[in-house]
mmCIF file of C-alpha atoms in Angstrom:
data_model
loop_
_atom_site.group_PDB
_atom_site.id
_atom_site.type_symbol
_atom_site.label_atom_id
_atom_site.label_comp_id
_atom_site.label_asym_id
_atom_site.label_seq_id
_atom_site.Cartn_x
_atom_site.Cartn_y
_atom_site.Cartn_z
ATOM 1 C CA MET A 10 -12.140 10.394 -22.084
ATOM 2 C CA ALA A 11 -8.706 10.555 -20.425
ATOM 3 C CA ALA A 12 -9.444 13.169 -17.968
ATOM 4 C CA GLY A 13 -12.737 11.010 -16.457
ATOM 5 C CA LEU A 14 -10.596 7.876 -16.843
ATOM 6 C CA ALA A 15 -8.181 10.044 -14.010
ATOM 7 C CA PHE A 16 -10.643 11.192 -12.067
ATOM 8 C CA GLY A 17 -11.928 7.903 -11.939
ATOM 9 C CA ARG A 18 -8.765 6.431 -10.804
ATOM 10 C CA ASP A 19 -7.871 9.551 -8.396
ATOM 11 C CA ALA A 20 -11.765 9.170 -6.818
ATOM 12 C CA MET A 21 -10.919 5.291 -6.244
ATOM 13 C CA ALA A 22 -8.009 6.232 -5.066
ATOM 14 C CA GLU A 23 -8.807 9.043 -2.390
ATOM 15 C CA SER A 24 -11.451 5.991 -1.300
ATOM 16 C CA LEU A 25 -8.666 2.862 -1.078
ATOM 17 C CA PRO A 26 -6.486 3.387 2.377
ATOM 18 C CA ARG A 27 -2.371 4.244 1.372
ATOM 19 C CA VAL A 28 -0.108 0.934 0.715
ATOM 20 C CA ALA A 29 3.180 0.876 2.471
ATOM 21 C CA VAL A 30 5.685 -1.779 0.976
ATOM 22 C CA THR A 31 8.768 -2.348 2.739
ATOM 23 C CA LYS A 32 11.349 -4.326 0.235
ATOM 24 C CA ASP A 33 14.555 -5.916 0.006
ATOM 25 C CA PRO A 34 16.462 -3.087 -2.194
ATOM 26 C CA SER A 35 17.785 -4.984 -4.400
ATOM 27 C CA CYS A 36 14.555 -7.006 -4.940
ATOM 28 C CA GLY A 37 13.150 -6.411 -9.049
ATOM 29 C CA CYS A 38 9.753 -8.329 -8.175
ATOM 30 C CA CYS A 39 8.645 -5.855 -5.824
ATOM 31 C CA VAL A 40 8.551 -3.300 -7.984
ATOM 32 C CA LYS A 41 6.170 -5.209 -10.267
ATOM 33 C CA TRP A 42 4.062 -5.927 -7.907
ATOM 34 C CA VAL A 43 3.769 -2.045 -6.580
ATOM 35 C CA ALA A 44 2.573 -1.329 -10.344
ATOM 36 C CA HIS A 45 0.252 -4.232 -9.961
ATOM 37 C CA LEU A 46 -1.562 -2.604 -6.840
ATOM 38 C CA ARG A 47 -1.200 1.079 -8.438
ATOM 39 C CA GLU A 48 -2.910 0.085 -11.488
ATOM 40 C CA ALA A 49 -5.531 -0.769 -8.922
ATOM 41 C CA GLY A 50 -6.193 2.313 -7.686
ATOM 42 C CA PHE A 51 -3.630 1.685 -4.597
ATOM 43 C CA ILE A 52 -1.582 5.181 -3.317
ATOM 44 C CA VAL A 53 1.343 2.780 -2.127
ATOM 45 C CA THR A 54 4.393 4.128 -0.493
ATOM 46 C CA VAL A 55 7.687 2.278 -0.895
ATOM 47 C CA THR A 56 11.000 1.818 1.482
ATOM 48 C CA GLU A 57 14.137 -0.181 0.818
ATOM 49 C CA ARG A 58 15.096 -1.846 3.899
ATOM 50 C CA PRO A 59 16.172 -4.975 5.333
ATOM 51 C CA VAL A 60 12.756 -6.522 5.245
ATOM 52 C CA ASN A 61 13.078 -8.932 7.836
ATOM 53 C CA PRO A 62 12.959 -6.346 11.571
ATOM 54 C CA VAL A 63 9.728 -5.575 10.007
ATOM 55 C CA LYS A 64 8.074 -8.855 9.510
ATOM 56 C CA ALA A 65 8.724 -10.228 12.905
ATOM 57 C CA ARG A 66 7.758 -6.801 14.546
ATOM 58 C CA LEU A 67 4.664 -7.788 12.358
ATOM 59 C CA GLY A 68 3.981 -11.290 12.765
ATOM 60 C CA VAL A 69 4.856 -12.475 9.264
ATOM 61 C CA PRO A 70 5.282 -16.474 9.800
ATOM 62 C CA ARG A 71 9.058 -17.066 8.695
ATOM 63 C CA ASP A 72 7.684 -19.645 5.678
ATOM 64 C CA LEU A 73 5.329 -17.230 4.554
ATOM 65 C CA ALA A 74 8.087 -14.523 4.920
ATOM 66 C CA SER A 75 8.899 -12.916 1.190
ATOM 67 C CA CYS A 76 11.252 -10.110 -0.414
ATOM 68 C CA HIS A 77 8.485 -7.476 0.307
ATOM 69 C CA THR A 78 6.235 -7.033 3.226
ATOM 70 C CA ALA A 79 2.846 -4.362 2.739
ATOM 71 C CA GLN A 80 0.290 -2.311 5.480
ATOM 72 C CA VAL A 81 -2.792 -1.475 4.301
ATOM 73 C CA GLY A 82 -5.528 -0.900 6.735
ATOM 74 C CA GLY A 83 -4.568 -3.070 10.555
ATOM 75 C CA TYR A 84 -2.947 -5.810 7.866
ATOM 76 C CA VAL A 85 -0.292 -7.194 6.420
ATOM 77 C CA VAL A 86 -0.196 -8.493 2.818
ATOM 78 C CA GLU A 87 3.167 -10.935 2.164
ATOM 79 C CA ARG A 88 4.225 -11.737 -1.273
ATOM 80 C CA HIS A 89 2.183 -11.482 -4.896
ATOM 81 C CA VAL A 90 -0.798 -11.241 -2.941
ATOM 82 C CA PRO A 91 -3.734 -10.734 -5.839
ATOM 83 C CA ALA A 92 -5.182 -6.027 -5.348
ATOM 84 C CA GLY A 93 -8.050 -7.437 -5.615
ATOM 85 C CA ALA A 94 -8.274 -9.470 -2.914
ATOM 86 C CA ILE A 95 -6.807 -7.462 -0.323
ATOM 87 C CA LYS A 96 -9.787 -4.771 -2.103
ATOM 88 C CA ARG A 97 -11.801 -8.062 -0.928
ATOM 89 C CA LEU A 98 -10.090 -7.681 2.727
ATOM 90 C CA LEU A 99 -10.026 -4.623 3.909
ATOM 91 C CA VAL A 100 -14.280 -5.390 2.376
ATOM 92 C CA GLU A 101 -14.650 -7.693 4.304
ATOM 93 C CA SER A 102 -11.883 -6.719 7.533
ATOM 94 C CA PRO A 103 -12.039 -10.700 8.618
ATOM 95 C CA GLN A 104 -10.242 -11.426 12.538
ATOM 96 C CA GLY A 105 -6.330 -12.425 11.042
ATOM 97 C CA THR A 106 -2.942 -10.419 10.614
ATOM 98 C CA GLY A 107 -3.284 -10.756 6.993
ATOM 99 C CA LEU A 108 -2.712 -11.999 4.628
ATOM 100 C CA ALA A 109 -0.255 -14.018 1.846
ATOM 101 C CA VAL A 110 0.405 -16.367 -1.523
ATOM 102 C CA PRO A 111 2.909 -18.876 -0.525
ATOM 103 C CA GLY A 112 5.409 -19.326 -2.703
ATOM 104 C CA MET A 113 6.308 -17.130 -6.090
ATOM 105 C CA PRO A 114 3.447 -18.450 -8.200
ATOM 106 C CA THR A 115 3.901 -17.247 -12.214
ATOM 107 C CA GLY A 116 1.855 -16.048 -13.238
ATOM 108 C CA SER A 117 1.059 -14.088 -10.424
ATOM 109 C CA PRO A 118 1.918 -10.347 -9.188
ATOM 110 C CA GLY A 119 4.491 -9.825 -10.464
ATOM 111 C CA MET A 120 5.522 -12.842 -11.033
ATOM 112 C CA GLU A 121 4.679 -12.611 -14.515
ATOM 113 C CA VAL A 122 6.219 -14.576 -17.593
ATOM 114 C CA ASP A 123 6.133 -14.336 -20.887
ATOM 115 C CA GLY A 124 5.366 -17.340 -22.716
ATOM 116 C CA MET A 125 4.293 -19.564 -19.680
ATOM 117 C CA GLU A 126 0.630 -20.558 -18.848
ATOM 118 C CA PRO A 127 -0.116 -18.991 -14.843
ATOM 119 C CA ASP A 128 0.230 -21.419 -11.718
ATOM 120 C CA THR A 129 -3.528 -21.790 -10.093
ATOM 121 C CA TYR A 130 -2.498 -20.685 -6.600
ATOM 122 C CA GLU A 131 -4.823 -19.940 -2.734
ATOM 123 C CA VAL A 132 -4.419 -17.050 -1.385
ATOM 124 C CA VAL A 133 -4.569 -17.343 3.096
ATOM 125 C CA LEU A 134 -5.533 -14.972 5.337
ATOM 126 C CA PHE A 135 -2.724 -15.409 8.447
ATOM 127 C CA GLY A 136 -2.733 -14.899 11.980
ATOM 128 C CA PRO A 137 -3.071 -15.645 15.620
ATOM 129 C CA ARG A 138 -5.437 -18.438 14.977
ATOM 130 C CA GLY A 139 -3.932 -20.349 12.196
ATOM 131 C CA ARG A 140 -4.649 -19.560 8.350
ATOM 132 C CA SER A 141 -7.384 -20.168 6.037
ATOM 133 C CA ALA A 142 -7.615 -20.245 2.677
ATOM 134 C CA PHE A 143 -9.113 -17.069 1.280
ATOM 135 C CA ALA A 144 -9.228 -16.586 -2.230
ATOM 136 C CA ARG A 145 -8.014 -18.930 -5.212
ATOM 137 C CA TYR A 146 -6.568 -17.115 -8.791
ATOM 138 C CA CYS A 147 -5.341 -18.302 -11.768
ATOM 139 C CA GLY A 148 -3.081 -16.123 -12.005
ATOM 140 C CA GLY A 149 -4.455 -12.669 -11.422
ATOM 141 C CA LYS A 150 -7.788 -14.747 -12.164
ATOM 142 C CA VAL A 151 -9.871 -15.183 -9.266
ATOM 143 C CA ILE A 152 -11.922 -19.018 -9.831
#
């Protein structure tokens, strides 16, 4: 059974594009978010270096910027976006630069806190044409 699970996860990862994460070397929440993506089947590479130049080059608005930025399938992913929202982004391919989660909501992937109720939050699609709500979550669950 375990071999079947491993094969299923490997097959899923092969069908998903790689996620390239650039993160601030001192950040710990990024490590948890990367683990969340890997558990969801993504193959993730991580580069530790100052992230502001990367954000500026990729068009991340300053008010959405955080300690890590990811690139996947031609999109930018900023902050603690759930893997399910990224998968939906890749399937639907909307016009935009990428996804972000404003703030650092408790319960979002990488921001889980034992004993605290998860926040409800929006995943935002952003780009040159502005911003729009892409998904709504409570913790790690879409609502």
